[in-house]
Coordinates of C-alpha atoms and ligand atoms in Angstrom, one line a residue:
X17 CA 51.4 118.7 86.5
X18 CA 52.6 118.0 89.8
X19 CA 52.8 120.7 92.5
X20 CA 55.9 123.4 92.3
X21 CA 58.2 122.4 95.1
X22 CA 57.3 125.0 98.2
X23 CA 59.7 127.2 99.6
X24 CA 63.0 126.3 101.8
X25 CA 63.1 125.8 104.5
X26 CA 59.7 124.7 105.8
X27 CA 61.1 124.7 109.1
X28 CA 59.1 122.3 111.0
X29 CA 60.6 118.7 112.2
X30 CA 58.8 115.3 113.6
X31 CA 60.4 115.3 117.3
X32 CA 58.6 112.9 119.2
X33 CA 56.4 109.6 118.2
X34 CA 54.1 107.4 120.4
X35 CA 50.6 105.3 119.7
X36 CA 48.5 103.2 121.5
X37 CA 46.6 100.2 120.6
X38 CA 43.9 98.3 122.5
X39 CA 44.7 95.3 124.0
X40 CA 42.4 92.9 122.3
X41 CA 43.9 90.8 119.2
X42 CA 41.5 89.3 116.7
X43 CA 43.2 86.8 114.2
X44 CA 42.7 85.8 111.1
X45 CA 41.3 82.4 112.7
X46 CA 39.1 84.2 115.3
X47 CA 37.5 86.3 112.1
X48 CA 37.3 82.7 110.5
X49 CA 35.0 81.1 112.8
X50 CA 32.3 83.8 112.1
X51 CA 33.1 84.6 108.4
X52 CA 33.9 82.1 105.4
X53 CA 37.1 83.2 105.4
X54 CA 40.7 81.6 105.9
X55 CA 44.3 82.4 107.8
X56 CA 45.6 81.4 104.0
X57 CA 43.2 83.6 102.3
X58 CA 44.1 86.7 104.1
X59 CA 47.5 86.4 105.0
X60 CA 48.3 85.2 101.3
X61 CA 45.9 88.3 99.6
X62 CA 47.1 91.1 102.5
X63 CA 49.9 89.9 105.0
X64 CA 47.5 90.7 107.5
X65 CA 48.1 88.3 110.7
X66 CA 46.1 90.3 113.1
X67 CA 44.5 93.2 114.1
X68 CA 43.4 94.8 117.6
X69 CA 39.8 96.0 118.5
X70 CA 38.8 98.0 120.8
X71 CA 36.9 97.3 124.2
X72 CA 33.5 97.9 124.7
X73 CA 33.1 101.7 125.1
X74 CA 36.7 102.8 124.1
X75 CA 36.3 104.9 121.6
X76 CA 38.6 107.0 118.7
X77 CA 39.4 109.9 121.2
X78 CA 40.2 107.7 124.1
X79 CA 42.5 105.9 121.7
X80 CA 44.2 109.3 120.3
X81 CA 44.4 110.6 123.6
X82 CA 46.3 107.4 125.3
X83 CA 48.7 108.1 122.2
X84 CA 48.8 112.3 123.0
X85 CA 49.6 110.9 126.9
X86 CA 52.3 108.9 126.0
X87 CA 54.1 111.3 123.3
X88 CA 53.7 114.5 126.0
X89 CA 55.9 112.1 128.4
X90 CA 58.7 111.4 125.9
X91 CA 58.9 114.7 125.4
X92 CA 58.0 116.0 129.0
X93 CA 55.5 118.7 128.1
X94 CA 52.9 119.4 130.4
X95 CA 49.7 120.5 129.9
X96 CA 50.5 124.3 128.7
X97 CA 52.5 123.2 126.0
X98 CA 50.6 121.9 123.2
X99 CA 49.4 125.2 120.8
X100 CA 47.5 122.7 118.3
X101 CA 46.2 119.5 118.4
X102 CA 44.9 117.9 114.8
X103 CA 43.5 115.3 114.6
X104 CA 42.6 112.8 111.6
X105 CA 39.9 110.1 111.6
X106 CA 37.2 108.4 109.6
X107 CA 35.4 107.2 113.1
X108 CA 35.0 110.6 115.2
X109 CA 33.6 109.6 118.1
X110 CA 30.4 112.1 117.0
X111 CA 29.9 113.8 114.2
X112 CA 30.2 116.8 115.6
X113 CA 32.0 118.1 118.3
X114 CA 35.4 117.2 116.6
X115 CA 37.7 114.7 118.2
X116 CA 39.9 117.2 119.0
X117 CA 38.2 119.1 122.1
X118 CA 37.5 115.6 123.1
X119 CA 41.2 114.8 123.3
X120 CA 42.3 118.2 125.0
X121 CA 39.3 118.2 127.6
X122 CA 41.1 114.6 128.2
X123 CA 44.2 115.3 128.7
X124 CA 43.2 118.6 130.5
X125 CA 45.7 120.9 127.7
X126 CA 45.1 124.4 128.6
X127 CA 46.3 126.2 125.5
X128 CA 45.4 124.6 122.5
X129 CA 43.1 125.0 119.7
X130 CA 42.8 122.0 117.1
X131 CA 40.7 120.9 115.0
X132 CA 39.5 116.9 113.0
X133 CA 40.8 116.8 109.4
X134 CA 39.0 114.4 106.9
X135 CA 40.9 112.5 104.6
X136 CA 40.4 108.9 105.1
X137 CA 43.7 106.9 105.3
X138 CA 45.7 109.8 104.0
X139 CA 44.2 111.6 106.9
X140 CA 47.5 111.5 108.6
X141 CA 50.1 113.1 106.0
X142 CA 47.6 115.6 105.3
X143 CA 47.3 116.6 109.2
X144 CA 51.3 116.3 109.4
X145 CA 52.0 118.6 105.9
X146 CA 48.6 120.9 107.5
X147 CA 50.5 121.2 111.0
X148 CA 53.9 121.5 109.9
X149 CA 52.9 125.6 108.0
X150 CA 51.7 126.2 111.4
X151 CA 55.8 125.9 112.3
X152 CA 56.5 127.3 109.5
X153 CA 54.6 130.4 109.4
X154 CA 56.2 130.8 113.2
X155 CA 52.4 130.7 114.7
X156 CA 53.2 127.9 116.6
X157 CA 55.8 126.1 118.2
X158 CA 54.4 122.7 119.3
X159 CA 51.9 121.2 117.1
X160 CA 50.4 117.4 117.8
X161 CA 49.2 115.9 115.0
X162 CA 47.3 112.4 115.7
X163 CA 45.8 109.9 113.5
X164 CA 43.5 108.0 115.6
X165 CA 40.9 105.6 114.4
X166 CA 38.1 102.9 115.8
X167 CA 37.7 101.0 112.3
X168 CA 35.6 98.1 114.1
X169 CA 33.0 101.0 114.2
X170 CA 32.1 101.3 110.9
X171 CA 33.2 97.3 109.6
X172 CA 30.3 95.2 108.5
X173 CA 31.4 91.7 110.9
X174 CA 29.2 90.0 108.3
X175 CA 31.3 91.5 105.4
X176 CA 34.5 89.3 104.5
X177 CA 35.6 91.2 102.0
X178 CA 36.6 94.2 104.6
X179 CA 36.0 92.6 108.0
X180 CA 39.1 90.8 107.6
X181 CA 41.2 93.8 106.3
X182 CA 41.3 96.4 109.0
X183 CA 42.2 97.1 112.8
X184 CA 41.9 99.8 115.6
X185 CA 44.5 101.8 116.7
X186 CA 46.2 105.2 117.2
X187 CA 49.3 107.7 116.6
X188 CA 51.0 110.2 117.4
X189 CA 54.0 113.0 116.5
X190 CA 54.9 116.2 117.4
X191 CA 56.3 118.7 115.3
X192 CA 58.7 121.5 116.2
X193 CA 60.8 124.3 114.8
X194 CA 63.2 122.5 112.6
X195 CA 67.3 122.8 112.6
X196 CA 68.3 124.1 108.8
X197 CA 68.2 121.6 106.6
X198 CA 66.5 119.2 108.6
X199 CA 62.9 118.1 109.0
X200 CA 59.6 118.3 106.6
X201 CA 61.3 119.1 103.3
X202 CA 58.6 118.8 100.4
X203 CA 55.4 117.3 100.1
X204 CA 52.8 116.3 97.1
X205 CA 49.6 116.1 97.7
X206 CA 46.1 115.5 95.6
X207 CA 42.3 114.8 95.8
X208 CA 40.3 112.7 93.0
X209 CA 37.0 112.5 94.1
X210 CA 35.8 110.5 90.9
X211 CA 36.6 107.8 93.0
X212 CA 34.4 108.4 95.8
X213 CA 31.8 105.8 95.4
X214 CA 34.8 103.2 95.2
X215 CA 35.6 103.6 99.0
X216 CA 33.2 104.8 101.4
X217 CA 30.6 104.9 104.1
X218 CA 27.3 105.5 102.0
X219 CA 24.8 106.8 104.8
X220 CA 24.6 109.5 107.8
X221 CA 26.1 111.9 106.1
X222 CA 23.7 114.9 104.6
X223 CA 23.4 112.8 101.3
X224 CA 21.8 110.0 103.2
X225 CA 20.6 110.8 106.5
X226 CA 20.3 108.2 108.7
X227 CA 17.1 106.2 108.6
X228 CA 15.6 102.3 108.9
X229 CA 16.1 101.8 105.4
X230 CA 19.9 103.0 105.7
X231 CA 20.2 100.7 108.6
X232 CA 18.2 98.1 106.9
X233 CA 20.7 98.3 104.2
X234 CA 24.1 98.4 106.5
X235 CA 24.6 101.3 104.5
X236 CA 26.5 102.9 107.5
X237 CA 28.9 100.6 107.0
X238 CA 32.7 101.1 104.9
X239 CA 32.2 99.6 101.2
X240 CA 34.7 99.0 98.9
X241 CA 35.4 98.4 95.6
X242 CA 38.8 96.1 96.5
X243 CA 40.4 95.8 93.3
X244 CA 39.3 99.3 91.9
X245 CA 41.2 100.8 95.0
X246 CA 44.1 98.3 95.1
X247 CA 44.9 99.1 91.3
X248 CA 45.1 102.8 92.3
X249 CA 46.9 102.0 95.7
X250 CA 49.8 100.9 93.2
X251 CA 50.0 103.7 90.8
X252 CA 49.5 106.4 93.4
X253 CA 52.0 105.2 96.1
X254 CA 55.0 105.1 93.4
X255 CA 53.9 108.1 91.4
X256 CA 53.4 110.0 94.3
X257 CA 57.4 109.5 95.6
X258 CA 58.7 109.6 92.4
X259 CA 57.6 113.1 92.0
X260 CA 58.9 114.0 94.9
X261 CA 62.4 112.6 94.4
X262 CA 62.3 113.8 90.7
X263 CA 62.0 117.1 91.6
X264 CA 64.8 117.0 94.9
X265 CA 66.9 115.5 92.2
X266 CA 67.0 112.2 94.1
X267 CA 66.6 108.5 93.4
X268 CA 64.8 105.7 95.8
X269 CA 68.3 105.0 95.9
X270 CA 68.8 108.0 99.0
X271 CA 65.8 106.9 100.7
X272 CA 66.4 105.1 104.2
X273 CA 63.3 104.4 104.8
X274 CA 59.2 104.7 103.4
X275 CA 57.0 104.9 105.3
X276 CA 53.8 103.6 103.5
X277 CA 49.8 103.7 104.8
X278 CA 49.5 99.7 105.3
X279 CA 46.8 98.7 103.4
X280 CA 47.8 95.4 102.1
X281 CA 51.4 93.6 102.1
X282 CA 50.9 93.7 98.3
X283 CA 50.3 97.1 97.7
X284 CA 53.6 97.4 99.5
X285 CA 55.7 95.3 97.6
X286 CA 54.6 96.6 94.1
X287 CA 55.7 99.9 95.3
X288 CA 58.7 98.6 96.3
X289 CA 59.5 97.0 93.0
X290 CA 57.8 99.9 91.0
X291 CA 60.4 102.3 92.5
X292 CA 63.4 99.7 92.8
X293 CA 63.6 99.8 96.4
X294 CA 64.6 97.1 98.3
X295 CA 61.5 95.3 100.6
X296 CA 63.6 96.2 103.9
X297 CA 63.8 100.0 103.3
X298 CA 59.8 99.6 103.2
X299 CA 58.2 99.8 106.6
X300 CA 55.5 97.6 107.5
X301 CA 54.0 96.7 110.1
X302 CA 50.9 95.2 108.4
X303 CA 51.0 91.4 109.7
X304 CA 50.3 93.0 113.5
X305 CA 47.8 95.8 113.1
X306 CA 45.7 95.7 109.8
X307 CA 44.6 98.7 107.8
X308 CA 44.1 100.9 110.9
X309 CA 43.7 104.6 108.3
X310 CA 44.9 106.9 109.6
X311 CA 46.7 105.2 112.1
X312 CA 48.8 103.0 110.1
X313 CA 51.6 105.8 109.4
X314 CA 52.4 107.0 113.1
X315 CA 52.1 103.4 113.8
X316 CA 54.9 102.4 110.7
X317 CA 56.9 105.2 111.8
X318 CA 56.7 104.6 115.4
X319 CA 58.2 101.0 114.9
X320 CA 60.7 102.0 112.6
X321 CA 62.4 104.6 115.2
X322 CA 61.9 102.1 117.5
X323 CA 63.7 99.5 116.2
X324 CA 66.6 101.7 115.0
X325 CA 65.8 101.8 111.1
X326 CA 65.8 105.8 110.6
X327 CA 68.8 107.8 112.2
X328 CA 69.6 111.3 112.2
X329 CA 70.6 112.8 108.6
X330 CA 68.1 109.8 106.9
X331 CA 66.0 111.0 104.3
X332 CA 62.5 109.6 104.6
X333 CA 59.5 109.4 102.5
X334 CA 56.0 109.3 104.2
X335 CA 53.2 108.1 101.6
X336 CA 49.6 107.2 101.8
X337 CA 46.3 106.6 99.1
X338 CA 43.1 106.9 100.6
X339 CA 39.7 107.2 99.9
X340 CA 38.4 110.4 97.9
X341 CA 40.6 109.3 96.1
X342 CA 43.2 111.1 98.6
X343 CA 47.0 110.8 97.9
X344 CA 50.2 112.0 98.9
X345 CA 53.6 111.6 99.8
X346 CA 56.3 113.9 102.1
X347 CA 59.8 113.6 102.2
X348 CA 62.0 114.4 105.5
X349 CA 65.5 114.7 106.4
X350 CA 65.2 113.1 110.2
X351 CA 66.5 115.6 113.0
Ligands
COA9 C1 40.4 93.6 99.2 C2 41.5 92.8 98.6 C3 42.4 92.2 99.6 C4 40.9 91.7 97.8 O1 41.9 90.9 97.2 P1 41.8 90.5 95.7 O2 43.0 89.6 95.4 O3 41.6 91.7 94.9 O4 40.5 89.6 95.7 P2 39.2 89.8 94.9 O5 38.4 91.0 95.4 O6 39.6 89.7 93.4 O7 38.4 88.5 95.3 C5 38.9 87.2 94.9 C6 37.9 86.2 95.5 O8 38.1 86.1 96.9 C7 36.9 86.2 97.6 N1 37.1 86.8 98.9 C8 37.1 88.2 99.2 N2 37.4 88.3 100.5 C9 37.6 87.1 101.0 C10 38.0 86.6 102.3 N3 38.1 87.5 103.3 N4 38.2 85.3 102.4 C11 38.0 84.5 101.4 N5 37.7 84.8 100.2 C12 37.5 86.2 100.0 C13 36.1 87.1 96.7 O9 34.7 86.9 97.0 C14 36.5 86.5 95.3 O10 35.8 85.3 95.1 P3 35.2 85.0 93.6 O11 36.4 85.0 92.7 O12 34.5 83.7 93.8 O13 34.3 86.2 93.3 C15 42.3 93.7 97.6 O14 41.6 94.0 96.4 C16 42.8 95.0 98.2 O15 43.6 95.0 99.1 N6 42.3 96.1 97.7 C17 42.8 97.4 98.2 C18 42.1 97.7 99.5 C19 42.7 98.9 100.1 O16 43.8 99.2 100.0 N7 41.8 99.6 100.9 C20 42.2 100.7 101.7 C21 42.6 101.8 100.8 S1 43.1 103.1 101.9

């Protein structure tokens, strides 16, 4: 049974966007001359063109804080004004502290508290929906919620079945009291963790401490069962919005714009057709950046404002599958 729908008005409204990727692009024909691996294969199997990687040293908390940087200047806060700071990502830069006190000591924010969330590439709709009570309970005012991760960390180069498939890259929004009616409206959100041996990163965790024989074995590295997750990717994503506009009484029909986790071009367009919405109204922004987790959504989102797809009064549907399995999807009524 899906979720009952929360209380109106949540209150809280995405006011600013920014990200920042690194400068280096790998293509699908760079990744070829190590891997046995094609520009056909990949671009026909995930619409992935290219991806960025970071430099040497650059790491998920420089990348999250360039995007924190930039969104704080769009929106001309200074360093006092941020109350929380959350932060998704697979790839902390350490385990422990979180990613978060990396980013404020950073960007020098005097009066924040934050904190990493874990949930894989629906890391960032889970941060948003997590930030967004903080608004609504009237705790906070300014909340920045960044999805910010280094995949090329954790990729296996040898590994063509995921080397090819994801990117570096981070994102960020800031959320603010809402105007009635406007803003985070509703939001659905589960965990199945029956799939957690279909996407993962088996060793340095408590279950496998690191060791030679975890190295030995690459098992600190992501592995995936592809077509396990993609089957899921395509029930999820459509089951996920459709509860959401079945119980707001709306069809895909009133949607501007979805904004989906990019995970594969194909993922997206069975969505699309699975909910009847034309391919335009779904963002994507694959072909450029890859899977980046939980970077891909700011990232979508980001280029949509940009290029003038969502205006004022649009109602908007973020959704991501991740691993766990994670899901979820929130709907929006841009301010
Ligand atoms: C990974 C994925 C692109 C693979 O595409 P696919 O069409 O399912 O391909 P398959 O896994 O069935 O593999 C088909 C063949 O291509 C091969 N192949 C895999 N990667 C390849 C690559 N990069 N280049 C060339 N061939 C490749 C496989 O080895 C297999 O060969 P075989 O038939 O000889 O065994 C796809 O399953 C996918 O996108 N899954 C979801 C991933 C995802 O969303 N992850 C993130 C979730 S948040």
């Amino acid at each position: 049974m899906p979720n009952p729908a929360p209380q109106r008005p949540q209150g809280a409204a995405i006011t600013a966007t920014a990200m920042y990727v690194p400068e280096q692009i790998v293509t699908n024909t760079d990744l070829a001359g190590t891997l046995d691996t094609s520009d056909e294969w990949i671009v026909t199997r995930t619409g992935i063109r290219e991806r960025r990687k970071g430099a040497p040293g650059e790491t998920t908390s420089m990348m999250g804080a360039e995007a924190v940087r930039d969104l704080m200047e769009r929106r001309g806060l200074g360093p006092d004004d941020v109350d929380a700071l959350i932060v998704a990502t697979t790839t902390p830069d350490m385990v422990f502290p979180a990613t978060a006190c990396l980013i404020q000591d950073r960007l020098g924010l005097r009066q924040t508290w934050g904190f990493d969330l874990s949930a894989a590439c629906s890391g960032f709709l889970y941060a948003l929906t997590s930030g967004a009570q903080f608004i609504a309970s009237g705790a906070h005012r300014r909340v920045v919620v960044v999805g910010s991760d280094l995949m090329s960390a954790i990729i296996d180069p040898r590994d063509r079945t995921t080397a090819v498939l994801f990117g570096d890259g981070a994102g960020a929004i800031l959320l603010e009291p809402a105007e009635a009616d406007y803003g985070l409206l509703d939001f659905h959100h589960r965990v199945d963790g029956s799939g957690r041996n279909d996407l993962c990163m088996p060793a340095g965790g408590s279950l496998r401490p690191a060791s030679q024989e975890t190295v030995a074995a690459r098992e600190h590295y992501l592995r995936q069962n592809g077509r396990v997750v993609f089957k899921f990717a395509v029930s999820q994503m459509a089951g996920c919005i459709e509860v959401l506009l079945q119980r707001n009484g709306l069809t895909a029909a009133d949607l501007a714009m979805v904004i989906p986790h990019q995970a594969n071009q194909r993922i997206l367009d069975a969505t699309a057709e699975r909910l009847g919405l034309p391919h335009e109204n779904m963002a994507s922004v694959i072909a450029r950046y890859g899977n980046t987790t939980a970077a891909t959504i700011p990232l979508a989102l980001h280029d949509a404002l940009a290029r003038g797809r969502i205006q004022r009064g649009d109602l908007v549907v973020l959704v991501a599958v991740g691993a766990g399995f994670t899901v979820g999807a929130t709907l929006m009524r841009w301010q």
